């Protein structure tokens, strides 16, 4: 997920409990600063898709990456 601020990522805290977060700050020039949150590990792809789809339903961009 990509957020405008680190605190925006906290809104998904309940869904992300027990996962290892990694937050990366990205300067997008004229677009401003964004924060990318990578989480895992997941037991399998189905579980990662389940969370990603839940995030999308709540208005948060999400996509899967391989470790």
Tab-separated table of N, CA, C and O in Angstrom:
chain	number	residue	atom	x	y	z
A	1	UNK	N	0.814	-1.184	0.000
A	1	UNK	CA	0.000	0.000	0.000
A	1	UNK	C	0.862	1.253	0.000
A	1	UNK	O	1.945	1.242	0.550
A	2	UNK	N	0.365	2.297	-0.567
A	2	UNK	CA	1.060	3.573	-0.577
A	2	UNK	C	0.198	4.578	0.144
A	2	UNK	O	-0.993	4.699	-0.128
A	3	UNK	N	0.782	5.320	1.106
A	3	UNK	CA	0.054	6.287	1.899
A	3	UNK	C	0.720	7.643	1.794
A	3	UNK	O	1.902	7.737	1.508
A	4	UNK	N	-0.048	8.710	2.057
A	4	UNK	CA	0.505	10.055	2.076
A	4	UNK	C	1.268	10.332	3.358
A	4	UNK	O	2.080	11.227	3.418
A	5	UNK	N	1.022	9.585	4.408
A	5	UNK	CA	1.735	9.778	5.664
A	5	UNK	C	1.825	8.453	6.407
A	5	UNK	O	0.992	7.573	6.197
A	6	UNK	N	2.815	8.293	7.287
A	6	UNK	CA	2.922	7.043	8.025
A	6	UNK	C	1.682	6.766	8.875
A	6	UNK	O	1.258	5.629	8.997
A	7	UNK	N	1.082	7.807	9.439
A	7	UNK	CA	-0.087	7.595	10.297
A	7	UNK	C	-1.291	7.092	9.511
A	7	UNK	O	-2.145	6.413	10.056
A	8	UNK	N	-1.362	7.381	8.222
A	8	UNK	CA	-2.477	6.886	7.409
A	8	UNK	C	-2.451	5.367	7.349
A	8	UNK	O	-3.489	4.726	7.288
A	9	UNK	N	-1.255	4.795	7.388
A	9	UNK	CA	-1.135	3.341	7.363
A	9	UNK	C	-1.662	2.687	8.621
A	9	UNK	O	-2.025	1.514	8.604
A	10	UNK	N	-1.747	3.413	9.703
A	10	UNK	CA	-2.219	2.846	10.958
A	10	UNK	C	-3.697	2.492	10.914
A	10	UNK	O	-4.159	1.699	11.724
A	11	UNK	N	-4.447	3.017	9.958
A	11	UNK	CA	-5.881	2.731	9.888
A	11	UNK	C	-6.136	1.256	9.613
A	11	UNK	O	-7.194	0.742	9.913
A	12	UNK	N	-5.167	0.570	9.044
A	12	UNK	CA	-5.323	-0.848	8.751
A	12	UNK	C	-4.685	-1.728	9.818
A	12	UNK	O	-4.508	-2.920	9.612
A	13	UNK	N	-4.364	-1.163	10.961
A	13	UNK	CA	-3.607	-1.861	11.992
A	13	UNK	C	-4.211	-3.208	12.381
A	13	UNK	O	-3.500	-4.191	12.526
A	14	UNK	N	-5.512	-3.285	12.539
A	14	UNK	CA	-6.150	-4.525	12.966
A	14	UNK	C	-5.934	-5.629	11.928
A	14	UNK	O	-5.664	-6.778	12.278
A	15	UNK	N	-6.044	-5.291	10.655
A	15	UNK	CA	-5.871	-6.284	9.606
A	15	UNK	C	-4.421	-6.718	9.465
A	15	UNK	O	-4.131	-7.797	8.980
A	16	UNK	N	-3.490	-5.884	9.881
A	16	UNK	CA	-2.074	-6.153	9.677
A	16	UNK	C	-1.389	-6.758	10.895
A	16	UNK	O	-0.196	-7.022	10.864
A	17	UNK	N	-2.143	-6.984	11.958
A	17	UNK	CA	-1.568	-7.513	13.201
A	17	UNK	C	-0.860	-8.836	12.945
A	17	UNK	O	-1.340	-9.689	12.217
A	18	UNK	N	0.319	-8.980	13.525
A	18	UNK	CA	1.070	-10.212	13.410
A	18	UNK	C	1.964	-10.294	12.184
A	18	UNK	O	2.680	-11.264	12.022
A	19	UNK	N	1.921	-9.299	11.322
A	19	UNK	CA	2.759	-9.287	10.125
A	19	UNK	C	3.935	-8.348	10.323
A	19	UNK	O	3.874	-7.427	11.124
A	20	UNK	N	5.007	-8.589	9.605
A	20	UNK	CA	6.208	-7.777	9.734
A	20	UNK	C	6.152	-6.606	8.755
A	20	UNK	O	6.198	-6.811	7.544
A	21	UNK	N	6.040	-5.369	9.256
A	21	UNK	CA	5.956	-4.209	8.364
A	21	UNK	C	7.327	-3.667	7.972
A	21	UNK	O	8.296	-3.772	8.722
A	22	UNK	N	7.389	-3.120	6.794
A	22	UNK	CA	8.569	-2.389	6.321
A	22	UNK	C	8.055	-1.139	5.628
A	22	UNK	O	7.295	-1.223	4.665
A	23	UNK	N	8.415	0.026	6.149
A	23	UNK	CA	7.938	1.292	5.595
A	23	UNK	C	9.078	1.963	4.863
A	23	UNK	O	10.177	2.103	5.389
A	24	UNK	N	8.803	2.367	3.628
A	24	UNK	CA	9.810	3.000	2.785
A	24	UNK	C	9.302	4.369	2.329
A	24	UNK	O	8.227	4.482	1.761
A	25	UNK	N	10.075	5.397	2.605
A	25	UNK	CA	9.733	6.764	2.207
A	25	UNK	C	10.176	6.974	0.754
A	25	UNK	O	11.300	6.630	0.387
A	26	UNK	N	9.291	7.540	-0.055
A	26	UNK	CA	9.585	7.778	-1.466
A	26	UNK	C	9.241	9.208	-1.836
A	26	UNK	O	8.112	9.642	-1.661
A	27	UNK	N	10.220	9.941	-2.350
A	27	UNK	CA	9.999	11.306	-2.817
A	27	UNK	C	9.539	11.245	-4.269
A	27	UNK	O	10.283	10.790	-5.135
A	28	UNK	N	8.332	11.696	-4.527
A	28	UNK	CA	7.751	11.646	-5.872
A	28	UNK	C	7.800	13.002	-6.568
A	28	UNK	O	6.959	13.320	-7.401
A	29	UNK	N	8.777	13.821	-6.201
A	29	UNK	CA	8.937	15.129	-6.837
A	29	UNK	C	7.749	16.035	-6.594
A	29	UNK	O	7.369	16.270	-5.447
A	30	UNK	N	7.144	16.525	-7.668
A	30	UNK	CA	6.000	17.444	-7.564
A	30	UNK	C	4.776	16.812	-6.920
A	30	UNK	O	3.884	17.525	-6.456
A	31	UNK	N	4.707	15.501	-6.898
A	31	UNK	CA	3.565	14.814	-6.287
A	31	UNK	C	3.668	14.758	-4.768
A	31	UNK	O	2.698	14.443	-4.090
A	32	UNK	N	4.856	14.993	-4.233
A	32	UNK	CA	5.051	14.978	-2.787
A	32	UNK	C	5.740	13.712	-2.320
A	32	UNK	O	6.295	12.946	-3.097
A	33	UNK	N	5.682	13.494	-1.025
A	33	UNK	CA	6.315	12.340	-0.406
A	33	UNK	C	5.256	11.284	-0.122
A	33	UNK	O	4.202	11.581	0.413
A	34	UNK	N	5.565	10.058	-0.493
A	34	UNK	CA	4.678	8.931	-0.234
A	34	UNK	C	5.423	7.929	0.641
A	34	UNK	O	6.652	7.909	0.682
A	35	UNK	N	4.656	7.089	1.324
A	35	UNK	CA	5.220	6.043	2.156
A	35	UNK	C	4.668	4.708	1.683
A	35	UNK	O	3.455	4.521	1.617
A	36	UNK	N	5.559	3.798	1.345
A	36	UNK	CA	5.170	2.478	0.869
A	36	UNK	C	5.291	1.505	2.038
A	36	UNK	O	6.308	1.461	2.723
A	37	UNK	N	4.248	0.738	2.247
A	37	UNK	CA	4.234	-0.259	3.319
A	37	UNK	C	4.270	-1.643	2.704
A	37	UNK	O	3.410	-1.984	1.894
A	38	UNK	N	5.273	-2.416	3.055
A	38	UNK	CA	5.337	-3.814	2.636
A	38	UNK	C	5.178	-4.666	3.886
A	38	UNK	O	5.791	-4.386	4.919
A	39	UNK	N	4.326	-5.697	3.784
A	39	UNK	CA	4.059	-6.549	4.942
A	39	UNK	C	4.151	-8.018	4.559
A	39	UNK	O	3.994	-8.382	3.402
A	40	UNK	N	4.376	-8.842	5.536
A	40	UNK	CA	4.453	-10.276	5.327
A	40	UNK	C	5.212	-10.881	6.484
A	40	UNK	O	5.482	-10.196	7.466
A	41	UNK	N	5.579	-12.082	6.435
A	41	UNK	CA	5.283	-13.029	5.362
A	41	UNK	C	3.894	-13.624	5.523
A	41	UNK	O	3.304	-13.595	6.600
A	42	UNK	N	3.380	-14.148	4.435
A	42	UNK	CA	2.081	-14.808	4.428
A	42	UNK	C	2.304	-16.309	4.272
A	42	UNK	O	3.265	-16.727	3.629
A	43	UNK	N	1.399	-17.112	4.821
A	43	UNK	CA	1.569	-18.562	4.696
A	43	UNK	C	1.436	-19.047	3.254
A	43	UNK	O	2.051	-20.037	2.867
A	44	UNK	N	0.630	-18.337	2.456
A	44	UNK	CA	0.463	-18.711	1.056
A	44	UNK	C	-0.114	-17.526	0.273
A	44	UNK	O	-0.511	-16.515	0.852
A	45	UNK	N	-0.162	-17.673	-1.036
A	45	UNK	CA	-0.629	-16.597	-1.904
A	45	UNK	C	-2.101	-16.263	-1.637
A	45	UNK	O	-2.496	-15.102	-1.694
A	46	UNK	N	-2.905	-17.254	-1.329
A	46	UNK	CA	-4.331	-17.032	-1.075
A	46	UNK	C	-4.536	-16.067	0.092
A	46	UNK	O	-5.406	-15.190	0.037
A	47	UNK	N	-3.737	-16.227	1.155
A	47	UNK	CA	-3.859	-15.335	2.313
A	47	UNK	C	-3.432	-13.911	1.966
A	47	UNK	O	-4.044	-12.944	2.420
A	48	UNK	N	-2.387	-13.769	1.163
A	48	UNK	CA	-1.954	-12.429	0.782
A	48	UNK	C	-3.006	-11.761	-0.110
A	48	UNK	O	-3.284	-10.574	0.036
A	49	UNK	N	-3.622	-12.519	-1.009
A	49	UNK	CA	-4.689	-11.967	-1.854
A	49	UNK	C	-5.906	-11.562	-1.023
A	49	UNK	O	-6.535	-10.540	-1.300
A	50	UNK	N	-6.210	-12.350	-0.009
A	50	UNK	CA	-7.349	-12.046	0.868
A	50	UNK	C	-7.163	-10.682	1.537
A	50	UNK	O	-8.067	-9.847	1.534
A	51	UNK	N	-5.981	-10.445	2.094
A	51	UNK	CA	-5.711	-9.162	2.743
A	51	UNK	C	-5.673	-8.033	1.720
A	51	UNK	O	-6.235	-6.960	1.940
A	52	UNK	N	-5.030	-8.262	0.596
A	52	UNK	CA	-4.926	-7.233	-0.437
A	52	UNK	C	-6.323	-6.810	-0.912
A	52	UNK	O	-6.607	-5.623	-1.055
A	53	UNK	N	-7.187	-7.770	-1.135
A	53	UNK	CA	-8.553	-7.452	-1.568
A	53	UNK	C	-9.326	-6.691	-0.497
A	53	UNK	O	-10.095	-5.779	-0.804
A	54	UNK	N	-9.108	-7.032	0.770
A	54	UNK	CA	-9.758	-6.300	1.862
A	54	UNK	C	-9.263	-4.855	1.906
A	54	UNK	O	-10.045	-3.924	2.118
A	55	UNK	N	-7.963	-4.660	1.699
A	55	UNK	CA	-7.414	-3.302	1.675
A	55	UNK	C	-8.016	-2.501	0.518
A	55	UNK	O	-8.379	-1.341	0.672
A	56	UNK	N	-8.122	-3.118	-0.638
A	56	UNK	CA	-8.701	-2.442	-1.804
A	56	UNK	C	-10.151	-2.033	-1.540
A	56	UNK	O	-10.562	-0.938	-1.910
A	57	UNK	N	-10.922	-2.919	-0.893
A	57	UNK	CA	-12.320	-2.589	-0.575
A	57	UNK	C	-12.419	-1.394	0.366
A	57	UNK	O	-13.403	-0.661	0.341
A	58	UNK	N	-11.383	-1.176	1.189
A	58	UNK	CA	-11.408	-0.046	2.114
A	58	UNK	C	-10.748	1.200	1.509
A	58	UNK	O	-10.520	2.179	2.201
A	59	UNK	N	-10.401	1.131	0.204
A	59	UNK	CA	-9.889	2.310	-0.485
A	59	UNK	C	-8.383	2.453	-0.483
A	59	UNK	O	-7.857	3.514	-0.823
A	60	UNK	N	-7.651	1.405	-0.115
A	60	UNK	CA	-6.195	1.441	-0.074
A	60	UNK	C	-5.643	0.670	-1.270
A	60	UNK	O	-6.044	-0.468	-1.524
A	61	UNK	N	-4.739	1.276	-2.033
A	61	UNK	CA	-4.107	0.583	-3.143
A	61	UNK	C	-3.258	-0.561	-2.608
A	61	UNK	O	-2.597	-0.432	-1.568
A	62	UNK	N	-3.265	-1.671	-3.322
A	62	UNK	CA	-2.522	-2.838	-2.890
A	62	UNK	C	-2.146	-3.670	-4.109
A	62	UNK	O	-2.936	-3.808	-5.044
A	63	UNK	N	-0.936	-4.221	-4.080
A	63	UNK	CA	-0.541	-5.188	-5.094
A	63	UNK	C	0.491	-6.128	-4.482
A	63	UNK	O	1.167	-5.783	-3.518
A	64	UNK	N	0.591	-7.322	-5.019
A	64	UNK	CA	1.480	-8.333	-4.477
A	64	UNK	C	2.846	-8.257	-5.144
A	64	UNK	O	2.946	-7.988	-6.341
A	65	UNK	N	3.879	-8.505	-4.341
A	65	UNK	CA	5.249	-8.604	-4.855
A	65	UNK	C	5.855	-9.885	-4.301
A	65	UNK	O	5.491	-10.347	-3.222
A	66	UNK	N	6.776	-10.452	-5.036
A	66	UNK	CA	7.489	-11.643	-4.556
A	66	UNK	C	8.600	-11.205	-3.613
A	66	UNK	O	9.190	-10.138	-3.804
A	67	UNK	N	8.890	-12.039	-2.606
A	67	UNK	CA	9.945	-11.683	-1.662
A	67	UNK	C	11.316	-11.574	-2.323
A	67	UNK	O	11.583	-12.066	-3.349
